[in-house]
mmCIF file of C-alpha atoms in Angstrom:
data_model
loop_
_atom_site.group_PDB
_atom_site.id
_atom_site.type_symbol
_atom_site.label_atom_id
_atom_site.label_comp_id
_atom_site.label_asym_id
_atom_site.label_seq_id
_atom_site.Cartn_x
_atom_site.Cartn_y
_atom_site.Cartn_z
ATOM 1 C CA MET A 87 61.865 -97.710 73.067
ATOM 2 C CA ASN A 88 58.179 -96.428 72.345
ATOM 3 C CA LEU A 89 57.194 -99.412 70.295
ATOM 4 C CA GLN A 90 58.708 -101.734 73.437
ATOM 5 C CA LYS A 91 56.700 -99.718 75.875
ATOM 6 C CA LEU A 92 53.557 -99.807 73.441
ATOM 7 C CA ILE A 93 54.083 -103.721 73.282
ATOM 8 C CA SER A 94 54.074 -103.564 77.108
ATOM 9 C CA TYR A 95 51.065 -101.726 77.471
ATOM 10 C CA LEU A 96 49.013 -103.658 75.016
ATOM 11 C CA LEU A 97 50.025 -107.179 76.188
ATOM 12 C CA PRO A 98 48.584 -107.431 79.585
ATOM 13 C CA ALA A 99 45.073 -106.664 78.714
ATOM 14 C CA GLY A 100 44.630 -107.383 75.085
ATOM 15 C CA ASN A 101 46.322 -110.832 74.875
ATOM 16 C CA PHE A 102 47.013 -112.496 78.339
ATOM 17 C CA SER A 103 44.006 -111.497 80.295
ATOM 18 C CA GLU A 104 41.529 -111.953 77.586
ATOM 19 C CA LEU A 105 43.329 -115.772 77.176
ATOM 20 C CA ILE A 106 42.727 -116.799 80.958
ATOM 21 C CA PRO A 107 38.964 -116.567 80.597
ATOM 22 C CA VAL A 108 38.805 -118.684 78.174
ATOM 23 C CA ILE A 109 40.861 -121.385 79.734
ATOM 24 C CA ALA A 110 38.614 -120.784 82.601
ATOM 25 C CA ASN A 111 36.007 -121.191 80.692
ATOM 26 C CA VAL A 112 37.077 -124.301 78.339
ATOM 27 C CA PHE A 113 38.945 -126.268 80.859
ATOM 28 C CA PHE A 114 37.519 -125.427 84.617
ATOM 29 C CA GLY A 115 33.438 -125.447 83.375
ATOM 30 C CA MET A 116 33.512 -121.489 84.396
ATOM 31 C CA PRO A 117 30.631 -119.072 82.664
ATOM 32 C CA LEU A 118 32.884 -117.092 80.241
ATOM 33 C CA PRO A 119 34.316 -114.324 82.730
ATOM 34 C CA LEU A 120 34.681 -111.769 79.166
ATOM 35 C CA SER A 121 32.615 -112.067 75.655
ATOM 36 C CA THR A 122 34.060 -111.980 72.524
ATOM 37 C CA PHE A 123 32.620 -108.472 72.026
ATOM 38 C CA LEU A 124 34.644 -107.278 74.943
ATOM 39 C CA MET A 125 37.577 -108.863 74.093
ATOM 40 C CA ILE A 126 37.638 -106.943 70.728
ATOM 41 C CA THR A 127 36.260 -103.543 72.462
ATOM 42 C CA ILE A 128 39.480 -104.011 74.512
ATOM 43 C CA CYS A 129 41.972 -104.605 71.628
ATOM 44 C CA VAL A 130 40.413 -102.067 69.117
ATOM 45 C CA CYS A 131 38.857 -99.641 70.757
ATOM 46 C CA THR A 132 39.939 -98.660 74.784
ATOM 47 C CA ASP A 133 43.314 -99.563 74.336
ATOM 48 C CA LEU A 134 43.559 -97.571 71.209
ATOM 49 C CA PHE A 135 43.913 -94.334 73.077
ATOM 50 C CA GLY A 136 46.498 -94.844 75.047
ATOM 51 C CA SER A 137 48.339 -96.463 72.596
ATOM 52 C CA LEU A 138 48.405 -93.592 70.548
ATOM 53 C CA VAL A 139 49.720 -91.551 73.491
ATOM 54 C CA ILE A 140 52.457 -93.977 74.065
ATOM 55 C CA ILE A 141 53.887 -93.434 70.481
ATOM 56 C CA TYR A 142 53.839 -90.296 70.855
ATOM 57 C CA GLU A 143 55.747 -90.196 74.439
ATOM 58 C CA GLU A 144 59.182 -88.015 74.583
ATOM 59 C CA PRO A 145 62.204 -90.048 74.502
ATOM 60 C CA GLU A 146 63.716 -91.166 77.988
ATOM 61 C CA ALA A 147 66.135 -88.381 79.764
ATOM 62 C CA ASP A 148 69.535 -90.953 79.106
ATOM 63 C CA ILE A 149 68.835 -92.266 76.159
ATOM 64 C CA MET A 150 72.351 -91.011 74.696
ATOM 65 C CA GLU A 151 73.680 -93.549 76.406
ATOM 66 C CA HIS A 152 72.589 -96.461 75.165
ATOM 67 C CA GLY A 153 74.017 -97.415 71.971
ATOM 68 C CA PRO A 154 71.769 -98.385 68.660
ATOM 69 C CA ARG A 155 70.091 -101.183 68.699
ATOM 70 C CA ASN A 156 71.086 -104.145 67.125
ATOM 71 C CA SER A 157 68.458 -105.540 64.600
ATOM 72 C CA HIS A 158 69.859 -109.047 64.754
ATOM 73 C CA THR A 159 69.566 -109.839 68.477
ATOM 74 C CA ASP A 160 67.592 -106.898 70.057
ATOM 75 C CA TYR A 161 64.224 -107.640 69.326
ATOM 76 C CA LEU A 162 61.534 -105.354 69.970
ATOM 77 C CA LEU A 163 59.211 -108.545 71.407
ATOM 78 C CA SER A 164 62.145 -109.696 73.570
ATOM 79 C CA PHE A 165 61.974 -112.550 76.051
ATOM 80 C CA ARG A 166 62.277 -109.790 78.941
ATOM 81 C CA VAL A 167 59.116 -107.616 77.395
ATOM 82 C CA LEU A 168 57.081 -110.887 77.063
ATOM 83 C CA ILE A 169 57.690 -111.851 80.980
ATOM 84 C CA HIS A 170 57.217 -108.403 82.213
ATOM 85 C CA ALA A 171 53.748 -107.907 80.176
ATOM 86 C CA CYS A 172 52.368 -111.188 80.520
ATOM 87 C CA LEU A 173 53.494 -112.573 83.757
ATOM 88 C CA PHE A 174 54.155 -109.576 85.880
ATOM 89 C CA ILE A 175 51.591 -106.509 84.714
ATOM 90 C CA GLY A 176 49.205 -109.500 82.935
ATOM 91 C CA VAL A 177 49.079 -111.575 85.922
ATOM 92 C CA LEU A 178 48.400 -109.016 88.058
ATOM 93 C CA GLU A 179 45.158 -107.437 85.671
ATOM 94 C CA THR A 180 43.931 -110.632 85.710
ATOM 95 C CA ILE A 181 44.206 -111.612 89.267
ATOM 96 C CA SER A 182 42.274 -108.165 89.651
ATOM 97 C CA ALA A 183 39.549 -108.810 87.057
ATOM 98 C CA PHE A 184 38.757 -112.523 88.242
ATOM 99 C CA THR A 185 38.655 -110.869 91.949
ATOM 100 C CA MET A 186 35.795 -108.252 91.271
ATOM 101 C CA TYR A 187 34.439 -111.052 89.254
ATOM 102 C CA PHE A 188 34.217 -113.682 92.070
ATOM 103 C CA LEU A 189 32.993 -110.730 94.247
ATOM 104 C CA PHE A 190 29.963 -110.100 92.069
ATOM 105 C CA TRP A 191 28.629 -113.127 91.975
ATOM 106 C CA SER A 192 29.390 -113.797 95.494
ATOM 107 C CA HIS A 193 27.335 -110.425 95.939
ATOM 108 C CA ASN A 194 24.732 -112.250 94.218
ATOM 109 C CA GLY A 195 24.440 -115.760 95.631
ATOM 110 C CA LEU A 196 26.755 -117.926 94.134
ATOM 111 C CA SER A 197 30.274 -118.534 95.552
ATOM 112 C CA PRO A 198 33.936 -119.173 93.716
ATOM 113 C CA ASP A 199 33.372 -122.848 94.396
ATOM 114 C CA GLN A 200 29.957 -122.966 92.709
ATOM 115 C CA LEU A 201 31.471 -121.306 89.965
ATOM 116 C CA ILE A 202 34.345 -123.761 88.984
ATOM 117 C CA PHE A 203 33.040 -127.014 87.127
ATOM 118 C CA ALA A 204 29.691 -125.709 86.748
ATOM 119 C CA TRP A 205 29.243 -127.741 83.506
ATOM 120 C CA ASP A 206 25.344 -127.625 84.148
ATOM 121 C CA PHE A 207 25.660 -123.645 84.173
ATOM 122 C CA SER A 208 23.457 -123.095 81.495
ATOM 123 C CA ASN A 209 21.013 -125.992 82.167
ATOM 124 C CA SER A 210 17.361 -124.530 81.360
ATOM 125 C CA ASN A 211 16.289 -125.621 84.379
ATOM 126 C CA GLY A 212 18.592 -123.003 86.160
ATOM 127 C CA TYR A 213 21.420 -123.238 88.872
ATOM 128 C CA ALA A 214 21.750 -122.865 92.162
ATOM 129 C CA GLY A 215 18.428 -121.275 92.978
ATOM 130 C CA HIS A 216 18.466 -118.982 89.830
ATOM 131 C CA THR A 217 16.523 -119.324 86.750
ATOM 132 C CA ALA A 218 18.041 -119.388 83.478
ATOM 133 C CA ASP A 219 16.797 -115.736 82.523
ATOM 134 C CA GLU A 220 18.383 -114.951 86.187
ATOM 135 C CA LEU A 221 21.706 -116.423 85.032
ATOM 136 C CA ILE A 222 22.180 -115.077 81.578
ATOM 137 C CA ASP A 223 21.422 -111.332 83.294
ATOM 138 C CA LEU A 224 24.129 -111.763 85.970
ATOM 139 C CA THR A 225 26.463 -113.565 83.322
ATOM 140 C CA ASN A 226 26.241 -110.455 81.348
ATOM 141 C CA GLN A 227 26.785 -108.236 84.000
ATOM 142 C CA SER A 228 29.728 -110.604 85.678
ATOM 143 C CA GLN A 229 31.552 -109.939 82.083
ATOM 144 C CA SER A 230 31.031 -106.057 81.757
ATOM 145 C CA VAL A 231 32.726 -106.011 85.617
ATOM 146 C CA PHE A 232 35.365 -107.902 84.196
ATOM 147 C CA PHE A 233 35.825 -105.545 81.313
ATOM 148 C CA VAL A 234 35.517 -102.556 83.704
ATOM 149 C CA THR A 235 38.183 -103.275 85.773
ATOM 150 C CA LEU A 236 40.738 -104.451 82.787
ATOM 151 C CA VAL A 237 40.008 -100.928 81.157
ATOM 152 C CA VAL A 238 40.314 -99.382 84.560
ATOM 153 C CA CYS A 239 43.729 -101.399 85.426
ATOM 154 C CA GLN A 240 45.000 -100.469 82.049
ATOM 155 C CA LEU A 241 44.801 -96.600 82.964
ATOM 156 C CA GLY A 242 47.667 -97.515 85.647
ATOM 157 C CA ASN A 243 49.616 -99.464 83.523
ATOM 158 C CA LEU A 244 49.797 -96.712 81.123
ATOM 159 C CA LEU A 245 51.302 -94.476 83.479
ATOM 160 C CA SER A 246 53.793 -96.595 84.276
ATOM 161 C CA ALA A 247 54.854 -97.890 80.858
ATOM 162 C CA ARG A 248 55.370 -94.372 79.784
ATOM 163 C CA LYS A 249 58.690 -94.442 81.460
ATOM 164 C CA TYR A 250 61.126 -96.958 82.162
ATOM 165 C CA THR A 251 62.715 -94.502 85.226
ATOM 166 C CA PRO A 252 60.851 -94.842 88.286
ATOM 167 C CA TYR A 253 59.162 -91.501 88.860
ATOM 168 C CA SER A 254 60.475 -91.295 92.647
ATOM 169 C CA ILE A 255 63.940 -90.966 90.849
ATOM 170 C CA ASP A 256 63.504 -88.214 88.945
ATOM 171 C CA MET A 257 60.216 -86.443 89.813
ATOM 172 C CA GLY A 258 62.246 -83.486 90.774
ATOM 173 C CA SER A 259 64.119 -83.440 86.726
ATOM 174 C CA ARG A 260 60.434 -83.731 85.467
ATOM 175 C CA LEU A 261 59.028 -80.960 87.674
ATOM 176 C CA LYS A 262 61.762 -78.496 86.814
ATOM 177 C CA LYS A 263 61.189 -79.461 83.108
ATOM 178 C CA PHE A 264 57.904 -79.030 83.335
ATOM 179 C CA TRP A 265 58.179 -75.707 85.346
ATOM 180 C CA ASN A 266 60.774 -74.178 82.501
ATOM 181 C CA ASN A 267 58.435 -75.569 79.661
ATOM 182 C CA PRO A 268 55.035 -74.963 80.486
ATOM 183 C CA LYS A 269 54.020 -76.129 76.894
ATOM 184 C CA GLN A 270 55.698 -79.556 77.286
ATOM 185 C CA PHE A 271 53.431 -79.620 81.174
ATOM 186 C CA LYS A 272 49.968 -78.938 78.633
ATOM 187 C CA ARG A 273 50.970 -81.072 76.027
ATOM 188 C CA PHE A 274 51.355 -84.326 78.855
ATOM 189 C CA ALA A 275 48.286 -83.118 80.442
ATOM 190 C CA LYS A 276 46.243 -82.637 76.994
ATOM 191 C CA PHE A 277 47.465 -86.377 75.920
ATOM 192 C CA TYR A 278 46.804 -88.438 79.075
ATOM 193 C CA SER A 279 43.740 -86.522 79.798
ATOM 194 C CA PHE A 280 42.548 -87.228 76.445
ATOM 195 C CA ALA A 281 43.493 -90.737 76.827
ATOM 196 C CA PHE A 282 42.003 -91.652 80.117
ATOM 197 C CA LEU A 283 38.644 -89.807 79.279
ATOM 198 C CA ALA A 284 38.242 -91.888 75.795
ATOM 199 C CA GLU A 285 39.019 -95.027 77.448
ATOM 200 C CA ILE A 286 36.366 -94.358 80.434
ATOM 201 C CA PHE A 287 33.831 -92.748 77.994
ATOM 202 C CA TRP A 288 33.982 -95.905 76.190
ATOM 203 C CA ALA A 289 33.390 -98.425 78.640
ATOM 204 C CA LEU A 290 30.485 -96.141 79.772
ATOM 205 C CA ILE A 291 28.777 -96.417 76.281
ATOM 206 C CA PHE A 292 29.366 -99.963 76.221
ATOM 207 C CA THR A 293 28.117 -101.030 79.538
ATOM 208 C CA GLU A 294 25.206 -98.159 80.165
ATOM 209 C CA ILE A 295 23.427 -97.560 77.001
ATOM 210 C CA PRO A 296 20.495 -100.162 76.456
ATOM 211 C CA PHE A 297 21.376 -100.637 72.698
ATOM 212 C CA PHE A 298 24.257 -102.242 73.598
ATOM 213 C CA HIS A 299 22.593 -104.254 76.520
ATOM 214 C CA TYR A 300 19.897 -105.507 74.128
ATOM 215 C CA TYR A 301 22.172 -106.366 71.112
ATOM 216 C CA LEU A 302 25.523 -107.365 72.420
ATOM 217 C CA SER A 303 24.839 -108.973 76.046
ATOM 218 C CA THR A 304 26.391 -106.129 77.727
ATOM 219 C CA ALA A 305 25.453 -104.808 81.253
ATOM 220 C CA HIS A 306 25.092 -101.557 83.904
ATOM 221 C CA VAL A 307 28.080 -101.954 86.393
ATOM 222 C CA PRO A 308 27.320 -100.457 89.760
ATOM 223 C CA PHE A 309 29.479 -97.931 91.159
ATOM 224 C CA GLN A 310 31.055 -99.490 93.599
ATOM 225 C CA TYR A 311 32.999 -102.180 90.855
ATOM 226 C CA TRP A 312 34.381 -99.161 89.026
ATOM 227 C CA LEU A 313 36.036 -97.837 92.420
ATOM 228 C CA SER A 314 37.003 -100.948 93.623
ATOM 229 C CA ALA A 315 38.801 -101.223 89.882
ATOM 230 C CA VAL A 316 40.834 -97.746 90.518
ATOM 231 C CA GLY A 317 42.154 -99.415 93.937
ATOM 232 C CA PHE A 318 43.263 -102.083 91.507
ATOM 233 C CA SER A 319 44.785 -99.985 89.023
ATOM 234 C CA CYS A 320 46.773 -97.940 91.659
ATOM 235 C CA ALA A 321 47.775 -101.245 93.144
ATOM 236 C CA ILE A 322 49.316 -102.277 89.765
ATOM 237 C CA PHE A 323 51.033 -98.782 89.259
ATOM 238 C CA ALA A 324 52.678 -98.877 92.500
ATOM 239 C CA CYS A 325 53.871 -102.686 91.961
ATOM 240 C CA GLU A 326 55.075 -101.503 88.650
ATOM 241 C CA GLU A 327 56.943 -98.477 90.272
ATOM 242 C CA LEU A 328 58.553 -100.806 92.788
ATOM 243 C CA ARG A 329 59.769 -103.015 90.305
ATOM 244 C CA LYS A 330 61.451 -100.125 88.345
ATOM 245 C CA LEU A 331 63.183 -98.802 91.542
ATOM 246 C CA VAL A 332 64.229 -102.231 92.350
ATOM 247 C CA ILE A 333 65.970 -102.643 89.105
ATOM 248 C CA TYR A 334 66.770 -99.034 89.059
ATOM 249 C CA SER A 335 68.869 -99.244 92.490
ATOM 250 C CA THR A 336 70.405 -102.594 91.595
ATOM 251 C CA THR A 337 71.867 -101.636 88.273
ATOM 252 C CA LYS A 338 73.087 -98.255 89.673
ATOM 253 C CA LYS A 339 75.167 -100.440 92.388
#
């Protein structure tokens, strides 16, 4: 089960939300929303810490009610897992990241319709009143905003991916378990605090240190974009919990 949870956690930002920016750039002429370096950073750095936490997650409470997995029919990457990871969580994270991306450009004088089919965006003479150098700086910053949004959204995905049962259903039993076994609570708090802080730490390293600005074309991300990304992360967590609650209620009936 933990391996399927891991797949559900990794696919949205590490695959689907990285594919859509490339499609937007190639087929719709938009400035690339996410650089190659930042794509690799999500896959091999920021998502790594959440992956380690999920791997060591304790089994579900009802695990003994399920039969053994049939290796011939029950695949780790099943159609259901793929649809959920890409077309639900992945779509929500992509919408969140593009919203922040377009919002950033709007704050800097370019509306979404000016970014779509902007084939001459990289023209050396500039574009829409901005010089070529200004456009390079703004592109780097917009890519960093897109990156930070995905990293923060993955924190909400991490919390929702750890259990199949909705928090609202077994919150009482979980609190009772933590109360009777403080070591388990400390383990939970230590692991998830580590994952959250590590992911935010590396996102800050890559977006706030001038060395990376100069050599890898990242840029500073203003605080309001971090704060907005937290709101999107909470919304994704709430949507996923609502989905699990609906499925749980329907199954029980």
